[in-house]
Each structure stands twice: as C-alpha cells, then as structure tokens.
CSV table of C-alpha atoms and ligand atoms in Angstrom, one decimal:
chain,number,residue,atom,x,y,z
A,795,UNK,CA,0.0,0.0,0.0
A,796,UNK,CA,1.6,3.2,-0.6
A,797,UNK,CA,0.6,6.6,0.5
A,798,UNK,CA,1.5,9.4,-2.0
A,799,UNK,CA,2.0,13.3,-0.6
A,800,UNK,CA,1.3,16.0,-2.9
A,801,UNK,CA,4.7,17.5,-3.0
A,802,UNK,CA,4.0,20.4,-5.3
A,803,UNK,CA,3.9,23.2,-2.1
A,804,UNK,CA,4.2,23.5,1.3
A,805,UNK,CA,5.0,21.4,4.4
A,806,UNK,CA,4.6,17.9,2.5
A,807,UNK,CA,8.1,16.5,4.0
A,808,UNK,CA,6.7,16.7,7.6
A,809,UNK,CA,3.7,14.3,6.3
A,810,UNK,CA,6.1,12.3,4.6
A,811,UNK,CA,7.9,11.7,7.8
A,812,UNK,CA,4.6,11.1,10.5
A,813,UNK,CA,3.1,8.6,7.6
A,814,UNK,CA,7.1,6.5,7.6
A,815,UNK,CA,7.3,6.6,11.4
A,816,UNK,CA,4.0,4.7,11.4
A,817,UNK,CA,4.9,2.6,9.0
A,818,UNK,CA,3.3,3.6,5.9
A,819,UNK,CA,5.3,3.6,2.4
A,820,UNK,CA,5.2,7.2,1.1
A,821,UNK,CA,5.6,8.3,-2.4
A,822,UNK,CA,6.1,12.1,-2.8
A,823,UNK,CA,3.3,13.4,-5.8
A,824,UNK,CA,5.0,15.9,-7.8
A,825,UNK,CA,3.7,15.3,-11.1
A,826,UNK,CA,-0.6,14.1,-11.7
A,827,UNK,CA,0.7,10.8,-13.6
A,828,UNK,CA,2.2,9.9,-10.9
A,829,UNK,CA,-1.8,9.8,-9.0
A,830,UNK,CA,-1.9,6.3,-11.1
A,831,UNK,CA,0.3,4.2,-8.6
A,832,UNK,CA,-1.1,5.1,-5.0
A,833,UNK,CA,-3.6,3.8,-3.3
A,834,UNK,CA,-4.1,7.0,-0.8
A,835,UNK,CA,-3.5,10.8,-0.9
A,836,UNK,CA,-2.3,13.6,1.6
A,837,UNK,CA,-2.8,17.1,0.7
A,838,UNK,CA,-0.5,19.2,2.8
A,839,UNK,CA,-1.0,22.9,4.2
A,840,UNK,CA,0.4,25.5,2.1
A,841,UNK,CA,-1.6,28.0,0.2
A,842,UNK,CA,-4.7,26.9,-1.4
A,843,UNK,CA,-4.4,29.4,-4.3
A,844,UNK,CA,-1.4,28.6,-5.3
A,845,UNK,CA,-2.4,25.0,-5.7
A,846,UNK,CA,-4.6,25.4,-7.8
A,847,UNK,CA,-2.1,27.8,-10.3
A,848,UNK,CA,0.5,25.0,-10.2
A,849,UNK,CA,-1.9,22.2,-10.6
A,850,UNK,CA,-3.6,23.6,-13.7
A,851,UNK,CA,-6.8,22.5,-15.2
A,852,UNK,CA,-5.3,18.7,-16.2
A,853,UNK,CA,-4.0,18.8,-12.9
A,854,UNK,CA,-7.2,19.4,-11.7
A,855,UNK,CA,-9.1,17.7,-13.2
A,856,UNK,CA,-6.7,13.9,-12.4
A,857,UNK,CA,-6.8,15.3,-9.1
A,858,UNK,CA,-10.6,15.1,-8.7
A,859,UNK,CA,-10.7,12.0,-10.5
A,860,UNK,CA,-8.0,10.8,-7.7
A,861,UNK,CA,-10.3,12.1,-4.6
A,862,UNK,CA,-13.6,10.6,-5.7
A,863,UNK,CA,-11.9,7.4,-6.4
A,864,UNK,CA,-9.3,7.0,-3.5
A,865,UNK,CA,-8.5,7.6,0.2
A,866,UNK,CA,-7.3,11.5,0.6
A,867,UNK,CA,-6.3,13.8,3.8
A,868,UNK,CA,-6.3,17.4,3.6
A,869,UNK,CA,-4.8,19.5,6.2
A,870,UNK,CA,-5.3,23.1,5.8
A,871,UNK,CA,-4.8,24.1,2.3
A,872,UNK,CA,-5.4,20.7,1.7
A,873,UNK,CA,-8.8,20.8,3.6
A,874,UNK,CA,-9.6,23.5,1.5
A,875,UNK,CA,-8.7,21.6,-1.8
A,876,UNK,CA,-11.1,19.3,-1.0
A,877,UNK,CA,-14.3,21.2,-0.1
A,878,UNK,CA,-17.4,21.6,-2.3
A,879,UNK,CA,-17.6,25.4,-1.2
A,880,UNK,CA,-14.4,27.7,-0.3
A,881,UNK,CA,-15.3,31.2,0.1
A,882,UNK,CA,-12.8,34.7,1.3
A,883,UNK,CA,-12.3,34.5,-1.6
A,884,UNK,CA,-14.4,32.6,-3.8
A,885,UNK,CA,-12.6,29.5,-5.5
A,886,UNK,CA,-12.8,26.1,-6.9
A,887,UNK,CA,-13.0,23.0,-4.7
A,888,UNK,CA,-12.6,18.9,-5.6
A,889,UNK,CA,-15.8,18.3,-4.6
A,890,UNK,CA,-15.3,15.1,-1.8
A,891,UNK,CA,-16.2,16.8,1.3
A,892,UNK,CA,-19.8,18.3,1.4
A,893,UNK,CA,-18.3,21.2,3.3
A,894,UNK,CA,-18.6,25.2,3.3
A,895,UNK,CA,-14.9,26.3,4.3
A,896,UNK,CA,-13.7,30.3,4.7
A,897,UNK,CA,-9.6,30.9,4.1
A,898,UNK,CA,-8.1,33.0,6.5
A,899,UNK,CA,-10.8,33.4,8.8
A,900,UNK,CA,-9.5,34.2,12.4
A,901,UNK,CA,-7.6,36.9,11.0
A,902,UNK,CA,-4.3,38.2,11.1
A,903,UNK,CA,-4.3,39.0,14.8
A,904,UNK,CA,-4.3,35.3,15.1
A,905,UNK,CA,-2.9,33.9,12.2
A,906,UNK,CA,-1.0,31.0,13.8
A,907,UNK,CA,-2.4,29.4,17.7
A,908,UNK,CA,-1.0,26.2,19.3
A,909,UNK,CA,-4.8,25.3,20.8
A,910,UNK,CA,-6.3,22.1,22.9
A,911,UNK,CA,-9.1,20.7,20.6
A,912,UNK,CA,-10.9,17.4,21.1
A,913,UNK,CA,-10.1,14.0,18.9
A,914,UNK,CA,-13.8,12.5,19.5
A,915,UNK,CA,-13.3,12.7,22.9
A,916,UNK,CA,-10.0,12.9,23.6
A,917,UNK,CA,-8.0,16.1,24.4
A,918,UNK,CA,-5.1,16.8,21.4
A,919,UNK,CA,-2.9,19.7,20.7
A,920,UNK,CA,-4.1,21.9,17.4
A,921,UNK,CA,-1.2,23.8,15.6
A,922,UNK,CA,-3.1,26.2,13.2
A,923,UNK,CA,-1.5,28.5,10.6
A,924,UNK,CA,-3.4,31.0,8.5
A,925,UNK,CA,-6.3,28.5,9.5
A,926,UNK,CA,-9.6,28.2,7.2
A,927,UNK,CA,-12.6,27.6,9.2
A,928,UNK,CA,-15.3,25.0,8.6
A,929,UNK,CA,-18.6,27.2,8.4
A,930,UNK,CA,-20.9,24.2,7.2
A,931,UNK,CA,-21.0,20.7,7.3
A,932,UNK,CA,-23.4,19.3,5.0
A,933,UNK,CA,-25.2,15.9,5.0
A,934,UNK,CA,-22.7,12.6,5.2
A,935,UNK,CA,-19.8,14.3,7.0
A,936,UNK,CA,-19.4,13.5,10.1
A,937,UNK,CA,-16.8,15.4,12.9
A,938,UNK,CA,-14.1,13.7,14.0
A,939,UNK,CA,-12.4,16.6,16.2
A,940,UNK,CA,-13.7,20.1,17.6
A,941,UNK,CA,-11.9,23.3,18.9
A,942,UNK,CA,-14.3,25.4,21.4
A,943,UNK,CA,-17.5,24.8,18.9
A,944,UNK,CA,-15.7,24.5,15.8
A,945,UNK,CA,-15.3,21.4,14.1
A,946,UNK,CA,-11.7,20.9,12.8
A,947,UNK,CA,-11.4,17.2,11.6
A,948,UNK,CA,-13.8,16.0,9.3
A,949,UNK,CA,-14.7,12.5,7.1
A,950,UNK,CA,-16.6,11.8,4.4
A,951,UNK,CA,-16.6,8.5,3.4
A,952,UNK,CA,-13.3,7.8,2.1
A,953,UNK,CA,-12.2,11.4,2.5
A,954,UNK,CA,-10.6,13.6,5.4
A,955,UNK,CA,-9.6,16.6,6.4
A,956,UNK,CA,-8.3,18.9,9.1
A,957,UNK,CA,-8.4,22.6,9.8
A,958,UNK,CA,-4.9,22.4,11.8
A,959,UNK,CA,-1.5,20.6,11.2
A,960,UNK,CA,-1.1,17.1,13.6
A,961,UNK,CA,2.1,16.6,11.4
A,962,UNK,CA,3.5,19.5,13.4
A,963,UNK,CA,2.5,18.2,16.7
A,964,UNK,CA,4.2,15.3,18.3
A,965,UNK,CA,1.2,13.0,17.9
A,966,UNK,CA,0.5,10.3,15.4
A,967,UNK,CA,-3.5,9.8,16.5
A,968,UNK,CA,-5.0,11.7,13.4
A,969,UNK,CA,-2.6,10.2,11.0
A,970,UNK,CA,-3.0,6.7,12.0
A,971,UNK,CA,-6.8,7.6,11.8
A,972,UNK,CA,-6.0,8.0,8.0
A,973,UNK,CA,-4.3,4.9,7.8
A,974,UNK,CA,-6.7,2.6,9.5
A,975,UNK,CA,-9.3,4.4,6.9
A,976,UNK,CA,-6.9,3.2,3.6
A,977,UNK,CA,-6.6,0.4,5.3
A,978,UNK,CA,-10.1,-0.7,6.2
A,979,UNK,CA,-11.4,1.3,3.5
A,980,UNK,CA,-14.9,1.2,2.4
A,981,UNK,CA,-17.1,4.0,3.2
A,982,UNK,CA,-18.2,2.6,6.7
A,983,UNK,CA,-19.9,5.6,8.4
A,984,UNK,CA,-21.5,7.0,5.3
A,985,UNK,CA,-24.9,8.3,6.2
B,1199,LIG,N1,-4.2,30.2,4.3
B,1199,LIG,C1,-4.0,29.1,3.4
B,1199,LIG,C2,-5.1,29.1,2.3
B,1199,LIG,O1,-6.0,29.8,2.3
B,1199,LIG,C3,-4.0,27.8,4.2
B,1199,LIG,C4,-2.9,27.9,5.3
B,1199,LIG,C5,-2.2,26.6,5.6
B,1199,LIG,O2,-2.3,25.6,4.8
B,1199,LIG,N2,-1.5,26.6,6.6
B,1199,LIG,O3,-5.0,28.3,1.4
C-alpha cells in the first residue's frame, strides 16, 4: 500500500515523515501521472491558491478524479482543496467533502495558535496556521475533532480533512486515523 504526498507546495516532508514513522510507504506526488500508482493521498497545508495555479486544469481535473476514487487527507490548504464550497475569496474545490470552508478566517491578529481541541473525545494539541474555518457541514460528513465549537477534523466517506496541522505536533493519533481508513477502507460511516 503506498501513500502518496502532494509535493508540489508547502509542508509535504513533515507528512512524509509522520506517515514513515508509522509505518506507511510514502511516495512524494510531484507530477498528476504519478496519482496512477497510489492507493491513498495527503494534501499538505500550504496556500490553497497557489495550488490550484501550479496544478492547472489537467491537474485538476486527475486530481478530482483521484479524490472521488481513492482515500485523501487534507490539512489546511489541503482541507480546502477538498471542499465543495471555499469562500474569502471565492474558489474552486474537488468536490469530496460536502463542506462550506472560509480561508483565512480568524484573522491576522491570530494567524497561527497552538490550541487544545478534542479528537472525538480525547484532548489533542491543534497547531493552526493562516487557518480556514469550517462554516458548514453538509449531510454525510461526520466530525471527527472540535476546537471550542468549531469542528476541525472532518470525514466523508473515504475522505478527510483537518483545519490544523497534527504533522507539526508530536502526535500520530489523526494520521494513524487515516491509515486505518486506507486500510479498512470502504465507506463505513456513510450516512
Ligand atoms: N491560508 C491558506 C489558504 O488559504 C492555508 C494555510 C495553511 O495551509 N497553513 O490556502
């Protein structure tokens, strides 16, 4: 099984590491074809917009094809990527995660916050940078960690995504969450 990392921006190499020390093989994504021989996708933070420039519309396009098809974690930018609705501003998203999200949306005052959120019920520790916020979850997505009344971790199906970065914490619990979702697959919550 082997877990690519969208390597085209931003903090990619600190996914690359978590998803190793747990024993996952990684493959770093830097050209689409290379979508064809993984079973699972991370989408890293960086900066949505610029994801979308360097990707291109054939980019794009594979990409979405990837997502709908295959196991994919977005953090950040990522989670953006991945939503049907992205808004501050307006932009395209893949489609998997029946989400409204809003870039940038606690503000410069406080761009980046290490924060104590909930993983279902467990306390975790939240690094967010230039965080977007999740201002809707729509039907089938279900929460799989809050901060104050926010939810931060989300799942659709196959699909998963996070507000914050748990590859800059020293905490494995949300990436091994990914894993056991390639690995047991299927969509098993889907309501
Ligand atoms: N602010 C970025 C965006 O809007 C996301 C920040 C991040 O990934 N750390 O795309």
């Amino acid at each position: 099984m082997k877990i690519g990392v969208l390597a085209l921006q931003g903090d990619f190499d600190a996914h690359r590491l978590r998803l190793e020390e747990l024993g996952a093989e990684v493959v770093l994504v830097k050209k689409p074809e290379q979508l064809d021989a993984i079973d699972a996708l991370v989408i890293p933070g960086g900066e949505s917009g610029t994801f979308l420039k360097l990707l291109g519309e054939e980019g794009f396009a594979k990409l979405k094809d990837f997502v709908h098809a295959k196991p994919t974690f977005g953090t950040c930018a990522g989670a953006i990527l991945l939503a049907t609705e992205v808004e501050n501003p307006q932009q395209k998203g893949l489609g998997a995660l029946n989400i409204r999200i809003r870039r940038n949306a606690y503000g410069r005052q406080i761009d980046s916050s290490i924060r104590q959120g909930l993983l279902g019920t467990s306390p975790i520790e939240m690094v967010f940078i230039r965080a977007p916020k999740i201002e809707h979850v729509g039907e089938g997505v279900e929460i799989l960690a809050t901060e104050g009344n926010d939810p931060v971790a989300v799942r659709q199906g196959k699909t998963m995504a996070a507000t914050f970065h748990p590859e800059l914490s020293d905490d494995p619990r949300v990436h091994q969450a990914f894993l056991d979702l390639v690995r047991n697959g299927k969509e098993t919550n889907k309501r």
